[in-house]
mmCIF file of C-alpha atoms in Angstrom:
data_model
loop_
_atom_site.group_PDB
_atom_site.id
_atom_site.type_symbol
_atom_site.label_atom_id
_atom_site.label_comp_id
_atom_site.label_asym_id
_atom_site.label_seq_id
_atom_site.Cartn_x
_atom_site.Cartn_y
_atom_site.Cartn_z
ATOM 1 C CA UNK A 295 -3.996 5.255 21.515
ATOM 2 C CA UNK A 296 -1.304 7.731 20.467
ATOM 3 C CA UNK A 297 -1.887 9.201 17.020
ATOM 4 C CA UNK A 298 1.204 10.232 15.075
ATOM 5 C CA UNK A 299 0.796 13.022 12.526
ATOM 6 C CA UNK A 300 3.665 13.244 10.047
ATOM 7 C CA UNK A 301 4.326 16.036 7.566
ATOM 8 C CA UNK A 302 4.907 16.761 4.804
ATOM 9 C CA UNK A 303 3.598 13.797 2.790
ATOM 10 C CA UNK A 304 6.206 14.362 0.105
ATOM 11 C CA UNK A 305 9.339 16.385 -0.577
ATOM 12 C CA UNK A 306 11.309 17.119 -3.721
ATOM 13 C CA UNK A 307 14.835 18.252 -2.916
ATOM 14 C CA UNK A 308 18.100 18.899 -4.710
ATOM 15 C CA UNK A 309 21.309 17.135 -3.776
ATOM 16 C CA UNK A 310 23.040 18.972 -0.944
ATOM 17 C CA UNK A 311 19.922 20.541 0.513
ATOM 18 C CA UNK A 312 18.605 20.090 4.054
ATOM 19 C CA UNK A 313 15.529 17.930 4.664
ATOM 20 C CA UNK A 314 13.210 18.376 7.633
ATOM 21 C CA UNK A 315 10.313 16.085 8.529
ATOM 22 C CA UNK A 316 7.927 16.694 11.412
ATOM 23 C CA UNK A 317 6.020 14.238 13.586
ATOM 24 C CA UNK A 318 3.540 15.306 16.208
ATOM 25 C CA UNK A 319 1.962 12.928 18.703
ATOM 26 C CA UNK A 320 -1.455 13.186 20.358
ATOM 27 C CA UNK A 321 -0.017 12.234 23.764
ATOM 28 C CA UNK A 322 3.239 12.996 25.568
ATOM 29 C CA UNK A 323 5.694 10.220 24.698
ATOM 30 C CA UNK A 324 8.860 11.644 26.319
ATOM 31 C CA UNK A 325 11.612 10.887 23.774
ATOM 32 C CA UNK A 326 10.235 7.543 22.611
ATOM 33 C CA UNK A 327 10.272 8.422 18.916
ATOM 34 C CA UNK A 328 12.019 6.416 16.207
ATOM 35 C CA UNK A 329 12.767 7.038 12.544
ATOM 36 C CA UNK A 330 12.934 4.552 9.674
ATOM 37 C CA UNK A 331 13.950 4.703 6.028
ATOM 38 C CA UNK A 332 12.278 2.489 3.445
ATOM 39 C CA UNK A 333 13.720 2.294 -0.037
ATOM 40 C CA UNK A 334 11.662 1.004 -2.929
ATOM 41 C CA UNK A 335 11.011 -2.744 -2.682
ATOM 42 C CA UNK A 336 12.876 -3.110 0.599
ATOM 43 C CA UNK A 337 12.049 -3.549 4.268
ATOM 44 C CA UNK A 338 12.256 -0.507 6.546
ATOM 45 C CA UNK A 339 15.582 0.250 8.184
ATOM 46 C CA UNK A 340 15.947 1.817 11.625
ATOM 47 C CA UNK A 341 17.972 5.029 11.436
ATOM 48 C CA UNK A 342 17.355 6.716 14.780
ATOM 49 C CA UNK A 343 15.959 5.243 17.983
ATOM 50 C CA UNK A 344 14.595 6.605 21.267
ATOM 51 C CA UNK A 345 16.445 9.534 22.756
ATOM 52 C CA UNK A 346 17.496 10.755 19.293
ATOM 53 C CA UNK A 347 20.110 7.998 19.138
ATOM 54 C CA UNK A 348 21.784 7.429 15.775
ATOM 55 C CA UNK A 349 22.020 3.726 15.005
ATOM 56 C CA UNK A 350 25.406 2.120 14.300
ATOM 57 C CA UNK A 351 26.529 2.602 10.737
ATOM 58 C CA UNK A 352 24.052 5.382 9.974
ATOM 59 C CA UNK A 353 25.763 8.530 8.622
ATOM 60 C CA UNK A 354 25.854 11.570 10.880
ATOM 61 C CA UNK A 355 24.020 13.509 8.162
ATOM 62 C CA UNK A 356 20.905 12.019 9.749
ATOM 63 C CA UNK A 357 19.685 13.444 13.054
ATOM 64 C CA UNK A 358 16.552 14.100 15.041
ATOM 65 C CA UNK A 359 15.337 16.255 17.875
ATOM 66 C CA UNK A 360 12.278 16.622 20.026
ATOM 67 C CA UNK A 361 10.594 15.640 23.264
ATOM 68 C CA UNK A 362 7.036 15.291 24.440
ATOM 69 C CA UNK A 363 4.776 15.723 21.428
ATOM 70 C CA UNK A 364 6.864 17.490 18.759
ATOM 71 C CA UNK A 365 9.683 15.790 16.860
ATOM 72 C CA UNK A 366 11.814 16.671 13.844
ATOM 73 C CA UNK A 367 13.960 14.459 11.626
ATOM 74 C CA UNK A 368 16.723 16.112 9.619
ATOM 75 C CA UNK A 369 18.982 15.078 6.759
ATOM 76 C CA UNK A 370 21.865 17.475 6.143
ATOM 77 C CA UNK A 371 23.462 17.520 2.694
ATOM 78 C CA UNK A 372 20.936 15.079 1.189
ATOM 79 C CA UNK A 373 22.300 12.590 -1.353
ATOM 80 C CA UNK A 374 20.723 10.708 -4.273
ATOM 81 C CA UNK A 375 20.886 7.499 -2.259
ATOM 82 C CA UNK A 376 18.614 9.019 0.398
ATOM 83 C CA UNK A 377 15.547 8.706 -1.836
ATOM 84 C CA UNK A 378 12.771 6.716 -0.219
ATOM 85 C CA UNK A 379 9.982 6.957 2.305
ATOM 86 C CA UNK A 380 10.673 7.994 5.879
ATOM 87 C CA UNK A 381 8.483 6.955 8.783
ATOM 88 C CA UNK A 382 8.348 7.974 12.414
ATOM 89 C CA UNK A 383 7.092 5.536 15.060
ATOM 90 C CA UNK A 384 6.274 5.993 18.725
ATOM 91 C CA UNK A 385 7.378 3.238 21.113
ATOM 92 C CA UNK A 386 5.926 4.694 24.298
ATOM 93 C CA UNK A 387 2.696 2.704 24.409
ATOM 94 C CA UNK A 388 0.636 0.008 22.726
ATOM 95 C CA UNK A 389 -0.403 0.152 19.944
ATOM 96 C CA UNK A 390 2.976 1.128 18.509
ATOM 97 C CA UNK A 391 1.874 3.629 15.902
ATOM 98 C CA UNK A 392 3.600 4.968 12.815
ATOM 99 C CA UNK A 393 3.317 8.230 10.975
ATOM 100 C CA UNK A 394 1.879 8.063 7.456
ATOM 101 C CA UNK A 395 5.288 8.512 5.863
ATOM 102 C CA UNK A 396 7.157 11.180 3.903
ATOM 103 C CA UNK A 397 8.222 10.373 0.368
ATOM 104 C CA UNK A 398 11.568 11.975 -0.425
ATOM 105 C CA UNK A 399 12.399 12.530 -4.077
ATOM 106 C CA UNK A 400 15.695 13.939 -5.315
ATOM 107 C CA UNK A 401 15.592 16.312 -8.252
ATOM 108 C CA UNK B 159 24.748 -11.264 11.167
ATOM 109 C CA UNK B 160 21.116 -10.930 12.207
ATOM 110 C CA UNK B 161 18.753 -12.546 9.710
ATOM 111 C CA UNK B 162 14.978 -12.799 9.705
ATOM 112 C CA UNK B 163 13.295 -14.696 6.875
ATOM 113 C CA UNK B 164 9.527 -14.868 6.545
ATOM 114 C CA UNK B 165 7.590 -17.576 4.726
ATOM 115 C CA UNK B 166 4.037 -18.819 4.314
ATOM 116 C CA UNK B 167 2.485 -15.962 2.382
ATOM 117 C CA UNK B 168 0.258 -16.437 -0.646
ATOM 118 C CA UNK B 169 -3.235 -16.099 -2.044
ATOM 119 C CA UNK B 170 -6.080 -17.063 0.299
ATOM 120 C CA UNK B 171 -9.846 -16.668 0.131
ATOM 121 C CA UNK B 172 -11.732 -14.397 2.525
ATOM 122 C CA UNK B 173 -12.702 -16.181 5.730
ATOM 123 C CA UNK B 174 -9.892 -18.732 5.442
ATOM 124 C CA UNK B 175 -6.720 -19.112 7.505
ATOM 125 C CA UNK B 176 -3.004 -18.792 6.889
ATOM 126 C CA UNK B 177 0.053 -19.246 9.090
ATOM 127 C CA UNK B 178 3.222 -17.226 8.608
ATOM 128 C CA UNK B 179 6.641 -18.232 9.894
ATOM 129 C CA UNK B 180 9.803 -16.242 10.509
ATOM 130 C CA UNK B 181 13.126 -18.060 10.840
ATOM 131 C CA UNK B 182 15.662 -16.126 12.909
ATOM 132 C CA UNK B 183 19.439 -16.515 12.966
ATOM 133 C CA UNK B 184 22.544 -14.613 13.959
ATOM 134 C CA UNK B 185 21.383 -13.783 17.488
ATOM 135 C CA UNK B 186 20.003 -15.481 20.599
ATOM 136 C CA UNK B 187 16.337 -15.563 19.601
ATOM 137 C CA UNK B 188 15.074 -16.396 23.093
ATOM 138 C CA UNK B 189 16.519 -13.135 24.470
ATOM 139 C CA UNK B 190 14.400 -10.837 22.297
ATOM 140 C CA UNK B 191 10.815 -9.674 22.080
ATOM 141 C CA UNK B 192 9.534 -10.037 18.517
ATOM 142 C CA UNK B 193 6.811 -8.540 16.346
ATOM 143 C CA UNK B 194 4.877 -8.584 13.099
ATOM 144 C CA UNK B 195 4.369 -5.360 11.146
ATOM 145 C CA UNK B 196 2.397 -5.161 7.914
ATOM 146 C CA UNK B 197 2.159 -2.840 4.934
ATOM 147 C CA UNK B 198 -0.808 -2.825 2.568
ATOM 148 C CA UNK B 199 0.056 -2.147 -1.096
ATOM 149 C CA UNK B 200 1.136 1.490 -1.546
ATOM 150 C CA UNK B 201 0.254 2.212 2.100
ATOM 151 C CA UNK B 202 2.168 2.887 5.302
ATOM 152 C CA UNK B 203 3.342 0.641 8.106
ATOM 153 C CA UNK B 204 0.991 -0.896 10.670
ATOM 154 C CA UNK B 205 2.098 -2.747 13.785
ATOM 155 C CA UNK B 206 0.198 -6.051 14.043
ATOM 156 C CA UNK B 207 1.389 -7.904 17.151
ATOM 157 C CA UNK B 208 4.265 -8.386 19.581
ATOM 158 C CA UNK B 209 5.348 -11.238 21.822
ATOM 159 C CA UNK B 210 7.705 -11.300 24.776
ATOM 160 C CA UNK B 211 10.979 -13.218 24.679
ATOM 161 C CA UNK B 212 9.528 -16.161 26.627
ATOM 162 C CA UNK B 213 6.196 -16.115 24.818
ATOM 163 C CA UNK B 214 4.047 -15.456 27.862
ATOM 164 C CA UNK B 215 3.001 -11.896 26.979
ATOM 165 C CA UNK B 216 1.358 -10.820 23.738
ATOM 166 C CA UNK B 217 -0.153 -7.603 22.410
ATOM 167 C CA UNK B 218 -2.271 -7.034 19.302
ATOM 168 C CA UNK B 219 -3.449 -4.166 17.170
ATOM 169 C CA UNK B 220 -7.185 -3.555 17.281
ATOM 170 C CA UNK B 221 -7.645 -4.485 13.609
ATOM 171 C CA UNK B 222 -6.446 -8.078 14.188
ATOM 172 C CA UNK B 223 -7.361 -8.723 17.825
ATOM 173 C CA UNK B 224 -9.357 -11.947 18.170
ATOM 174 C CA UNK B 225 -8.428 -13.128 14.648
ATOM 175 C CA UNK B 226 -4.612 -13.327 14.665
ATOM 176 C CA UNK B 227 -2.357 -15.171 17.122
ATOM 177 C CA UNK B 228 1.354 -14.530 17.531
ATOM 178 C CA UNK B 229 3.504 -17.318 18.954
ATOM 179 C CA UNK B 230 7.097 -18.511 19.011
ATOM 180 C CA UNK B 231 9.205 -21.637 19.320
ATOM 181 C CA UNK B 232 12.488 -20.651 20.935
ATOM 182 C CA UNK B 233 13.967 -24.111 20.407
ATOM 183 C CA UNK B 234 13.519 -23.595 16.659
ATOM 184 C CA UNK B 235 14.272 -19.832 16.674
ATOM 185 C CA UNK B 236 11.007 -19.293 14.830
ATOM 186 C CA UNK B 237 8.227 -16.744 15.138
ATOM 187 C CA UNK B 238 4.693 -17.427 13.897
ATOM 188 C CA UNK B 239 1.553 -15.552 13.001
ATOM 189 C CA UNK B 240 -1.667 -17.559 12.767
ATOM 190 C CA UNK B 241 -4.191 -15.546 10.768
ATOM 191 C CA UNK B 242 -7.838 -16.646 10.920
ATOM 192 C CA UNK B 243 -11.018 -15.180 9.445
ATOM 193 C CA UNK B 244 -8.985 -13.302 6.879
ATOM 194 C CA UNK B 245 -10.462 -10.223 5.202
ATOM 195 C CA UNK B 246 -9.564 -8.360 2.041
ATOM 196 C CA UNK B 247 -8.156 -5.546 4.177
ATOM 197 C CA UNK B 248 -5.549 -7.968 5.570
ATOM 198 C CA UNK B 249 -3.876 -7.982 2.149
ATOM 199 C CA UNK B 250 -0.348 -6.736 2.811
ATOM 200 C CA UNK B 251 3.309 -7.535 3.018
ATOM 201 C CA UNK B 252 3.969 -8.955 6.481
ATOM 202 C CA UNK B 253 7.311 -8.201 8.064
ATOM 203 C CA UNK B 254 8.871 -10.054 10.965
ATOM 204 C CA UNK B 255 10.762 -7.578 13.150
ATOM 205 C CA UNK B 256 12.916 -7.728 16.244
ATOM 206 C CA UNK B 257 12.419 -5.419 19.195
ATOM 207 C CA UNK B 258 15.645 -4.025 20.608
ATOM 208 C CA UNK B 259 16.818 -5.814 23.746
ATOM 209 C CA UNK B 260 16.125 -4.711 27.329
ATOM 210 C CA UNK B 261 12.501 -3.806 26.875
ATOM 211 C CA UNK B 262 12.711 -1.292 24.053
ATOM 212 C CA UNK B 263 9.764 -1.305 21.689
ATOM 213 C CA UNK B 264 11.160 -0.052 18.432
ATOM 214 C CA UNK B 265 12.132 -2.449 15.632
ATOM 215 C CA UNK B 266 15.872 -2.761 15.127
ATOM 216 C CA UNK B 267 15.940 -5.499 12.465
ATOM 217 C CA UNK B 268 13.390 -6.500 9.835
ATOM 218 C CA UNK B 269 12.949 -9.424 7.487
ATOM 219 C CA UNK B 270 12.342 -8.874 3.746
ATOM 220 C CA UNK B 271 8.638 -9.627 4.159
ATOM 221 C CA UNK B 272 6.109 -12.107 2.773
ATOM 222 C CA UNK B 273 3.070 -11.072 0.736
ATOM 223 C CA UNK B 274 -0.434 -12.131 1.747
ATOM 224 C CA UNK B 275 -3.298 -11.579 -0.682
ATOM 225 C CA UNK B 276 -6.848 -12.151 0.500
ATOM 226 C CA UNK B 277 -9.156 -12.445 -2.472
ATOM 227 C CA UNK B 278 -11.800 -14.729 -3.913
#
């Protein structure tokens, strides 16, 4: 089983700042890492899929990088509407495991 | 527009059974692998089970293997999750999710979820 270690657990940022979230996997997963946003009381939403591919309709402020075991998710110029919890998920092998989440709060 | 709507959640006693349904619309259901993902209150996301587009292949998380069964009815565009021998730790919101087409295993669309509470 591939363990996904996500950090930090929480972030408090000001509007306009840059957000960086890290996910590290216990096995090599090539570029099979995905990133989701979950706003309060809602279902998760896929933002970025395998190969650091931005999903249709997702602003280009969101991006990711990484390959193998180290991955980074970035939000440039963070906005109030970006508040929520962000999760990474590996899709390389069963079980499909998620990181523990990063709670993003805007000051 | 892709829509996934779960139903069947509720309060159930430990050891009892419950069956969840997910009605799909807005896409050709029989072309897509599907999944259930759950989230315990104030906790993170946990993949539960996946099923292939034709229903012949299934995979389960270790925490539910042998107790839960995922199935589908392509004629009705409906996904199911039969949950037996329920435990308090199964209390969660259960999301129906679609896997991207062509054998990708991330979740590109999610339903709003249905809450399951296991308690005496």
